[in-house]
Coordinates of C-alpha atoms and ligand atoms in Angstrom, one line a residue:
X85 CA 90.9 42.1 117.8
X86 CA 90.1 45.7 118.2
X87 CA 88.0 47.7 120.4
X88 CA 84.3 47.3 120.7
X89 CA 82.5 49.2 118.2
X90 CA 81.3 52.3 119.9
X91 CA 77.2 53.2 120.2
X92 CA 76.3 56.3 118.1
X93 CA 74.8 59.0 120.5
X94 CA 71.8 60.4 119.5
X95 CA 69.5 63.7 120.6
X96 CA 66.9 62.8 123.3
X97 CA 64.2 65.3 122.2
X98 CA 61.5 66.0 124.7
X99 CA 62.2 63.0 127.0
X100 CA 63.0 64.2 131.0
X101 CA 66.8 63.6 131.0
X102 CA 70.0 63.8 133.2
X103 CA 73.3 64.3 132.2
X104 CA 76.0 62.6 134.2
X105 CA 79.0 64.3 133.6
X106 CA 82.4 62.6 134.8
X107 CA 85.8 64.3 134.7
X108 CA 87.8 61.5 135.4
X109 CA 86.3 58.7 132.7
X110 CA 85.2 56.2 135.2
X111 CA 82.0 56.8 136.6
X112 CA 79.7 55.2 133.4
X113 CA 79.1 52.1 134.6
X114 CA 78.4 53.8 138.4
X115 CA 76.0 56.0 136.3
X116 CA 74.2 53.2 134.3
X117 CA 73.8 51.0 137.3
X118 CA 71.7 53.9 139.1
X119 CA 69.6 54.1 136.1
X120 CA 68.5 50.5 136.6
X121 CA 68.1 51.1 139.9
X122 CA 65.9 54.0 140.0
X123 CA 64.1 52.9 137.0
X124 CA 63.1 56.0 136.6
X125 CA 62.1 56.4 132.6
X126 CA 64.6 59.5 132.3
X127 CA 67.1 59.2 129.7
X128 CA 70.9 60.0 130.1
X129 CA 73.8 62.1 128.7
X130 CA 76.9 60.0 129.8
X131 CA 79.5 62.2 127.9
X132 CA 79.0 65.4 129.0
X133 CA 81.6 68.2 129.4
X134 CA 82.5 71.8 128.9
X135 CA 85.2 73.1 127.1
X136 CA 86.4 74.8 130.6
X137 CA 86.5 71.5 132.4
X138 CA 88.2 69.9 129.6
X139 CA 90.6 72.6 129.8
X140 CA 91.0 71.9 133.4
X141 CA 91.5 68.4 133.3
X142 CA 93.9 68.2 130.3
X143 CA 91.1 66.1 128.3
X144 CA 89.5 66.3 124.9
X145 CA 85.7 65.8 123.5
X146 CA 87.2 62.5 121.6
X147 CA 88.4 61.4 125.2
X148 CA 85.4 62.4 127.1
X149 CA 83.5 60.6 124.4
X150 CA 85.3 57.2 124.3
X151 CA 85.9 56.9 127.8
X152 CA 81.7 57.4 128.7
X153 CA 80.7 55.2 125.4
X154 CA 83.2 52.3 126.7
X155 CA 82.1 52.9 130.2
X156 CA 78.7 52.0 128.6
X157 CA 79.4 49.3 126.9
X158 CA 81.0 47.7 129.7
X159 CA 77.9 48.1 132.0
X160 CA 75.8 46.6 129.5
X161 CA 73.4 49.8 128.9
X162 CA 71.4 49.2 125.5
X163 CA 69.4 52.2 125.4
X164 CA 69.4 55.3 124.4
X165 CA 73.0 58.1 125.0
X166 CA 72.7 61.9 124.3
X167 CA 76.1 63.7 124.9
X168 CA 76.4 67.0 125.7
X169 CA 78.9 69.5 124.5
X170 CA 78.5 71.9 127.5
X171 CA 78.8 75.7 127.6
X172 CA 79.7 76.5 123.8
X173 CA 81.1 79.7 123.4
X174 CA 83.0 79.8 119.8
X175 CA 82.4 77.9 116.4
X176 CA 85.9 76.7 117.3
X177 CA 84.1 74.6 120.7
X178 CA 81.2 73.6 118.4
X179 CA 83.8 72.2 115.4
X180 CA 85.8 69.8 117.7
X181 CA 82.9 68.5 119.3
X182 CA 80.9 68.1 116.8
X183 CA 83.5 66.0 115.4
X184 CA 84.2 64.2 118.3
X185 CA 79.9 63.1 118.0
X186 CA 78.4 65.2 120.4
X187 CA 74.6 65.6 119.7
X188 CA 73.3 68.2 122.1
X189 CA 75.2 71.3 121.8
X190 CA 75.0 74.2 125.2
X191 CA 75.5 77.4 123.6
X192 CA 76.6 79.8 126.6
X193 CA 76.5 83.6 125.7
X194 CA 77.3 84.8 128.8
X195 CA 80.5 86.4 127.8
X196 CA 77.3 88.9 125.9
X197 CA 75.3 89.1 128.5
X198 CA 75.8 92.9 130.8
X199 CA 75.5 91.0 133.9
X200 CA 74.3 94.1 136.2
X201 CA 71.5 95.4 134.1
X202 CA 69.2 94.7 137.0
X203 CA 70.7 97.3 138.7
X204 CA 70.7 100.1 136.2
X205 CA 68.7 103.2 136.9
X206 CA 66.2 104.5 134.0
X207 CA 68.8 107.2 132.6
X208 CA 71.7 104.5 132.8
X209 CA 69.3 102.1 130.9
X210 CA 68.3 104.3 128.1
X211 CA 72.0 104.9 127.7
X212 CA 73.0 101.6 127.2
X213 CA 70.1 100.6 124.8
X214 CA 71.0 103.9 122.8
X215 CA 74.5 102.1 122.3
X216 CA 73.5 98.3 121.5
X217 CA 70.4 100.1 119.7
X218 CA 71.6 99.3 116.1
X219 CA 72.0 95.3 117.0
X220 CA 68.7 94.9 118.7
X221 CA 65.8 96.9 116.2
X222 CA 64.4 93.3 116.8
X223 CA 63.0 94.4 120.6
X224 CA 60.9 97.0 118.9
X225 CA 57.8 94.9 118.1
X226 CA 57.7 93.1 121.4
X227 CA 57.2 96.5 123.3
X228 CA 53.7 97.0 124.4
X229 CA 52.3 93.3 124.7
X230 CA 50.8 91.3 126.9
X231 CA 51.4 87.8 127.3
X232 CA 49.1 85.8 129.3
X233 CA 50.1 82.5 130.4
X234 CA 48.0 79.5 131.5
X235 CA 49.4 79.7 135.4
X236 CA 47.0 83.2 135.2
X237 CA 50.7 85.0 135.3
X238 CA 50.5 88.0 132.7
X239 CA 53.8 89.0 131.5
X240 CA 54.0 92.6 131.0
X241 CA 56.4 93.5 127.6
X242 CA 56.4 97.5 128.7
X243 CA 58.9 99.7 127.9
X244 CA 61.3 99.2 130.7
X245 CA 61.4 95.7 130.6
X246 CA 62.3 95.4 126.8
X247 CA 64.4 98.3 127.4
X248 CA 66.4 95.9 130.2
X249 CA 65.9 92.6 127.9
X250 CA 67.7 94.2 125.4
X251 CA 70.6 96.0 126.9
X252 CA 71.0 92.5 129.3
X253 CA 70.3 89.9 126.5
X254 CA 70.3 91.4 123.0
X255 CA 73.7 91.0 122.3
X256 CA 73.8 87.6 123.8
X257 CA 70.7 86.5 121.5
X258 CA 72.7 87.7 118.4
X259 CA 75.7 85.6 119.5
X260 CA 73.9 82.6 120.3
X261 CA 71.5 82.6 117.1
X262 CA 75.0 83.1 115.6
X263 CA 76.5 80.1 116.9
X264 CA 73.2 78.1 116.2
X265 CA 73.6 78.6 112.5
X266 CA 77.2 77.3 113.0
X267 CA 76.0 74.2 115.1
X268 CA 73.7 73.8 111.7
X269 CA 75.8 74.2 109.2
X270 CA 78.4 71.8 110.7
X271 CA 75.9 68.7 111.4
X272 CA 74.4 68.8 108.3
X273 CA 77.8 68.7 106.6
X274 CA 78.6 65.6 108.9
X275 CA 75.0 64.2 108.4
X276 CA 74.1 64.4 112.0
X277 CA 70.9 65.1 113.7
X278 CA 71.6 67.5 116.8
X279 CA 69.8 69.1 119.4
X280 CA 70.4 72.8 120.9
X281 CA 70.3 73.8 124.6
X282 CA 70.4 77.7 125.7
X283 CA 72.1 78.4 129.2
X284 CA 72.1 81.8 130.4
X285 CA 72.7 79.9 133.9
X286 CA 76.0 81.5 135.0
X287 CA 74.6 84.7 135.9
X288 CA 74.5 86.8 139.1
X289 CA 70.7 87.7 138.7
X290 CA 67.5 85.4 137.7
X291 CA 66.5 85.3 134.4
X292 CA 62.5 87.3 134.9
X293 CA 59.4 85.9 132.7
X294 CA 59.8 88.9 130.6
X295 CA 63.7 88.2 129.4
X296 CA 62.5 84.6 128.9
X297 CA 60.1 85.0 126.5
X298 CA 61.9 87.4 124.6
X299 CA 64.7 85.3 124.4
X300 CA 63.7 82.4 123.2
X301 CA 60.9 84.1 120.7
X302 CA 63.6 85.2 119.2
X303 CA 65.9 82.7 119.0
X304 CA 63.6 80.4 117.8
X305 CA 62.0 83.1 114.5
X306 CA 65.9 83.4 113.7
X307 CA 65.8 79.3 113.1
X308 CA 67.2 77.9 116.6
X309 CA 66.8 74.0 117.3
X310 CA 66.0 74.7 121.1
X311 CA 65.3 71.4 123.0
X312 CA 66.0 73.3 126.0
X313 CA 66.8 76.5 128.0
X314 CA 68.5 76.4 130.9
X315 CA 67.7 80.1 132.8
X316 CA 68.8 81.3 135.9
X317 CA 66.7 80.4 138.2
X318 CA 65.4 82.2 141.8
X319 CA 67.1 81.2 144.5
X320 CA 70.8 79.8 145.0
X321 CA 72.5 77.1 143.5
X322 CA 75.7 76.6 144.7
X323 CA 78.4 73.7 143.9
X324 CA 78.4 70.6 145.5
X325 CA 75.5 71.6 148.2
X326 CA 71.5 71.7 148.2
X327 CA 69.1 74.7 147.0
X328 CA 69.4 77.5 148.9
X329 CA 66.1 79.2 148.7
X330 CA 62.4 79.1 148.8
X331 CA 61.6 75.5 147.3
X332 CA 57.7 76.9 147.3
X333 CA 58.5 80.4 145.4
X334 CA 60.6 78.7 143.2
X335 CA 57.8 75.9 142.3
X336 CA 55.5 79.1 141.5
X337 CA 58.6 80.6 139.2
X338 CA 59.0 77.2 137.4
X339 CA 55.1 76.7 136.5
X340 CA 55.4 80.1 135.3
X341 CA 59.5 79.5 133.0
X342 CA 57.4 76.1 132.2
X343 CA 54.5 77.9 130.7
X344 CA 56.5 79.8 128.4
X345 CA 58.7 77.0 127.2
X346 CA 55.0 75.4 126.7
X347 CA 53.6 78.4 124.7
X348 CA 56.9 79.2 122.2
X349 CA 58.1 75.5 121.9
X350 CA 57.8 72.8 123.4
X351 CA 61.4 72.8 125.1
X352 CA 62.5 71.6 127.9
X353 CA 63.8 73.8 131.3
X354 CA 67.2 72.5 132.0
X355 CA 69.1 73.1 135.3
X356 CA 72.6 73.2 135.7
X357 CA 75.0 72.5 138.8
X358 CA 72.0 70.0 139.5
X359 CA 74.1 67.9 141.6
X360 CA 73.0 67.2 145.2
X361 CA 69.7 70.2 144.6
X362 CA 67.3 67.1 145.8
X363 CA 64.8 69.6 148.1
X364 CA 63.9 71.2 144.6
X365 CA 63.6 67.9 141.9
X366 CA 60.1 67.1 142.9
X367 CA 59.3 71.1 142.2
X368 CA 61.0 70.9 138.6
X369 CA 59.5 67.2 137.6
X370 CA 56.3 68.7 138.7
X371 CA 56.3 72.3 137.5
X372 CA 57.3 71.3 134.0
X373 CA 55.5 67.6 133.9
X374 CA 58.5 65.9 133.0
X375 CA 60.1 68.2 130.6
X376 CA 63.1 69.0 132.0
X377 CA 67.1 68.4 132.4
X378 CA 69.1 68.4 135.2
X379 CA 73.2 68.7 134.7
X380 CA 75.5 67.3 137.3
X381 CA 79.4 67.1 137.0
X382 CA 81.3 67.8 139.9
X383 CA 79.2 65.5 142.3
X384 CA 80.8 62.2 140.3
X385 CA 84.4 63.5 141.2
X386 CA 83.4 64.1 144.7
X387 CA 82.2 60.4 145.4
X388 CA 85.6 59.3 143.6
X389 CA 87.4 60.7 146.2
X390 CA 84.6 58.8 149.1
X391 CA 86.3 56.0 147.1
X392 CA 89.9 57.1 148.3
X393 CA 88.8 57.9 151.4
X394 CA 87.8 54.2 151.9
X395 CA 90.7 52.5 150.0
X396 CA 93.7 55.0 150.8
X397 CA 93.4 57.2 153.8
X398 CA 97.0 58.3 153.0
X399 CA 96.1 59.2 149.5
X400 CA 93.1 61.2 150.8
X401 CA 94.9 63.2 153.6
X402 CA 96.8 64.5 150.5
X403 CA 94.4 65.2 148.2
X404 CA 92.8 67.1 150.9
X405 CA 96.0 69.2 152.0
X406 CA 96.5 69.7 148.5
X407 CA 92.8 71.3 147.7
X408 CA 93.0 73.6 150.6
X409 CA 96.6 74.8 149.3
X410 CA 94.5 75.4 145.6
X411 CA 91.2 76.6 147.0
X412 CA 91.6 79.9 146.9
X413 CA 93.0 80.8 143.7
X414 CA 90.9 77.9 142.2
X415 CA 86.8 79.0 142.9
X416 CA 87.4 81.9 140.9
X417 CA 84.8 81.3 138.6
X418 CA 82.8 79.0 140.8
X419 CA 79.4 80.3 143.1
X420 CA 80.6 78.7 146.4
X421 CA 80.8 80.1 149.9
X422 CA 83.0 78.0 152.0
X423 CA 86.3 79.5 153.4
X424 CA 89.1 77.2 154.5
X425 CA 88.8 78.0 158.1
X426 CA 85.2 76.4 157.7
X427 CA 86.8 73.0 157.5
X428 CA 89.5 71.4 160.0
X429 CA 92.9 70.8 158.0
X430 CA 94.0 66.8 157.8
X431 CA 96.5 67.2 160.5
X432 CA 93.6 68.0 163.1
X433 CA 91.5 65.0 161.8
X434 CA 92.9 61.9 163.3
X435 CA 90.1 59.6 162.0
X436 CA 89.9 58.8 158.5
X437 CA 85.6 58.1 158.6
X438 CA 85.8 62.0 160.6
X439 CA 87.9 63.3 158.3
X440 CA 85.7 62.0 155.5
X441 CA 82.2 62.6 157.0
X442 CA 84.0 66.6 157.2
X443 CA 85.1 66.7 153.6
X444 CA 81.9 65.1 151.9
X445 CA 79.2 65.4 154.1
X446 CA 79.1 67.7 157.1
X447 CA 77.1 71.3 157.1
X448 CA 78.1 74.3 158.4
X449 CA 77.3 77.7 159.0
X450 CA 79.0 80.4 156.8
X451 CA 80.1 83.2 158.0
X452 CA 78.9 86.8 157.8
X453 CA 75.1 85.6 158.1
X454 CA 75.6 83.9 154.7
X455 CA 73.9 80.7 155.9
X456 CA 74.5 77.1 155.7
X457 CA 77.0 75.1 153.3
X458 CA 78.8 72.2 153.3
X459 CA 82.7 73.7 153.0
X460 CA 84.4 70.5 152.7
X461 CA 82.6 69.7 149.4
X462 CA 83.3 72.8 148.0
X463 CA 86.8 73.1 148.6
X464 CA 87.5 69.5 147.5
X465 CA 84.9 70.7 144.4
X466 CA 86.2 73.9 143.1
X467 CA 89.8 72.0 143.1
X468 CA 89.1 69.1 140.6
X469 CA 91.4 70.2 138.0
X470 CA 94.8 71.2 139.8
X471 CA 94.1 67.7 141.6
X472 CA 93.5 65.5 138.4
X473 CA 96.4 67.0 136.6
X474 CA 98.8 67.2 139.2
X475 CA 101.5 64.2 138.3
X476 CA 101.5 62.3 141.4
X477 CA 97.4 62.7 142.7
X478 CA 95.3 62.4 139.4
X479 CA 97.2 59.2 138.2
X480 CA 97.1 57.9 141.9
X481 CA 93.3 58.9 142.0
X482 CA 93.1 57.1 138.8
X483 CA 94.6 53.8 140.1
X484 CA 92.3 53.7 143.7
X485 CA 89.1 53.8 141.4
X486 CA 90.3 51.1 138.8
X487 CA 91.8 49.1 141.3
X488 CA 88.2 49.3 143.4
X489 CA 86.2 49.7 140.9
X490 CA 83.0 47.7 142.2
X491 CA 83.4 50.4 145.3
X492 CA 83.1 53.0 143.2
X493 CA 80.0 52.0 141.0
X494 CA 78.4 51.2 144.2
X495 CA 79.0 54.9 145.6
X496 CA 77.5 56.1 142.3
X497 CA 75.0 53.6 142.0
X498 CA 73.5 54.6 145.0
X499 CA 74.4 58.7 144.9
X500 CA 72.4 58.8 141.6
X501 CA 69.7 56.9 142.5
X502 CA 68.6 59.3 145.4
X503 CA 68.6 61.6 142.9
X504 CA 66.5 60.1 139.9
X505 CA 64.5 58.8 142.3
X506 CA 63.1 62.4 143.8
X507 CA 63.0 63.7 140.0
X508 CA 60.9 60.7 139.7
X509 CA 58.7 61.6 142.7
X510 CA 57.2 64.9 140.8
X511 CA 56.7 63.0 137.8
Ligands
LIG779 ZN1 76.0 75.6 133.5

């Protein structure tokens, strides 16, 4: 007797899909339970995880892999499984997931992209471009045209806005067209179809109509497999908290991002840190009828620890002492704006459904006139990997979900749900 034999993932094409991603290995079945729920007709990623959270949380893409395809197979789900190898930066990331079975490969370039060119004055501009000049001839012919698009938007390729495509993108495009060929090269040699995703999500300011097309035009002459770009959108989308924004602006910027990716592909628009955004999923199913994927990741790990709260207050008080001691040196890299004093400390909390209703649900107002948030979930977010690999909490964590593990599916079953059902609702 051996282990089941594992389902083959496979690349979802132009299906609407949602990728669940789950740091601890446990949430699958919680995950495929909401998809019969919602019933929605949108396709899932089950393993899903980037080489930073796999850092992070001391796993790797053959773990992540076999944990979600068992999780499947013990919830009975028959269809279809992509799985995404999220935020690529070197052929290194694409080699060990690729041999791990990944299908739909991220390729994040941000580490090329000058994140402040938005702020550049003319001279300052033509003094960068004069240094990348010799990597990016290929902005010449786009300068000058005119793009109409079917919304009645005209994108304007003039002189300043190539001039700021290329000096914020055009390294960024050679990297990622670079590590397309890679991604190529190394699923042909295994023999396995794959799909490629574009993110240019982690950056400070939105991706405009302009940078878009000239993006993706080129990737896609230079022989990229784009199933879909994920850009950065108007707006704020913070961890572990709902759109910050104008839902109405942004519905007018997505039929606009959806045009384009009608006119150069078809592709999908994806959105990342998706998780918990469910004033905006009618706008996106709408805007790009149905063409689109939504990441989530840390939202899975948040409801694991609802599971604690419920089963082992104890365990919770300490997971929560623990984040706050972490907090700070921990949403480095994360856009959150929650500051401990936002949230009471355990010691203050003398009712476990308070303190939990604090940690994983309650808004509050920011300080410094930065709005609302909910600081709870983005401490107890941004601290997901000192908890899981600290010796005594992530195996402890590990033994509350296993040990409730029909709690846990429920929590999921019904989290997700919410959410497929308003992607649903713009279909
Ligand atoms: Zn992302």
């Amino acid at each position: 007797m051996g282990e089941p034999a594992l389902p083959k993932c496979v690349p979802l094409g132009l299906s609407p899909s949602f990728g669940f991603g789950d740091r601890i290995g446990l949430a699958t079945p919680g995950h495929v339970e909401a998809l019969r729920r919602s019933g929605s007709g949108i396709e899932p990623i089950f393993p899903q995880q980037s080489i930073r959270e796999m850092v992070r949380t001391g796993r790797n893409p053959a773990g992540v892999m076999k944990d979600a395809l068992l999780g499947s197979i013990l919830a009975g789900w028959t269809g279809k499984i992509g799985a995404d190898a999220d935020h690529l930066k070197t052929p290194e990331d694409v080699d060990v997931t690729s041999a791990a079975g990944f299908t739909f490969f991220t390729i994040d370039p941000s580490g090329s992209v000058a994140a402040h060119a938005d702020d550049y004055d003319e001279a300052t501009l033509r003094d960068r471009f004069a240094q990348v000049v010799a990597e990016v001839e290929w902005i010449r012919p786009y300068q000058g045209r005119s793009i109409p698009l079917p919304t009645g938007t005209t994108i304007e390729l003039d002189e300043p806005a190539c001039l700021r495509a290329a000096v914020k993108y055009g390294r960024a495009v050679n990297h990622a067209v670079a590590l397309a060929d890679h991604i190529r090269r190394v699923s042909e040699a295994a023999g396995r179809e794959y799909e490629i995703e574009l993110s240019v999500d982690e950056t400070e300011q939105p991706t405009t109509l302009a940078e878009h097309y000239i993006i993706v035009d080129q990737c896609i002459a230079r022989g990229m497999k784009l199933v879909s770009l994920a850009p950065r959108y108007i707006g704020d989308f913070e961890k572990g908290v709902d759109y910050k924004g104008d839902v109405v602006a942004l519905e007018r910027s997505l039929e606009d991002h959806a045009a384009i990716a009608g006119l150069l592909g078809p592709y999908k628009l994806s959105l990342h840190s998706g998780s918990d955004k469910l004033s905006m999923y009618p706008s996106l199913s709408r805007a790009t009828r149905g063409r689109f994927h939504v990441k989530t990741a840390g939202t899975s790990y948040l409801e694991a620890l609802r599971v604690v709260a419920r089963h082992d207050e104890a365990l919770f008080r300490r997971v929560v002492d623990f984040a706050r001691s972490r907090y700070d040196g921990d949403k480095a890299t994360y856009h959150v704006s929650a500051t401990l004093a936002s949230a009471p400390p355990p010691s203050e909390v003398a009712d476990v459904v308070e303190l939990e209703r604090q940690y994983l649900e309650l808004w509050s107002e920011v300080p410094a006139g930065r709005g609302f948030t909910r600081p709870g979930r983005q401490i107890l977010h941004c601290t997901f990997g000192s908890t899981l690999t600290d010796p005594t909490l992530g195996p402890a964590i590990r033994e509350v979900l296993v040990r409730n593990a029909s709690t846990y599916d429920e929590i999921l079953a019904d989290h997700f749900a919410r959410h497929l059902d308003a992607l649903r609702s713009g279909l």
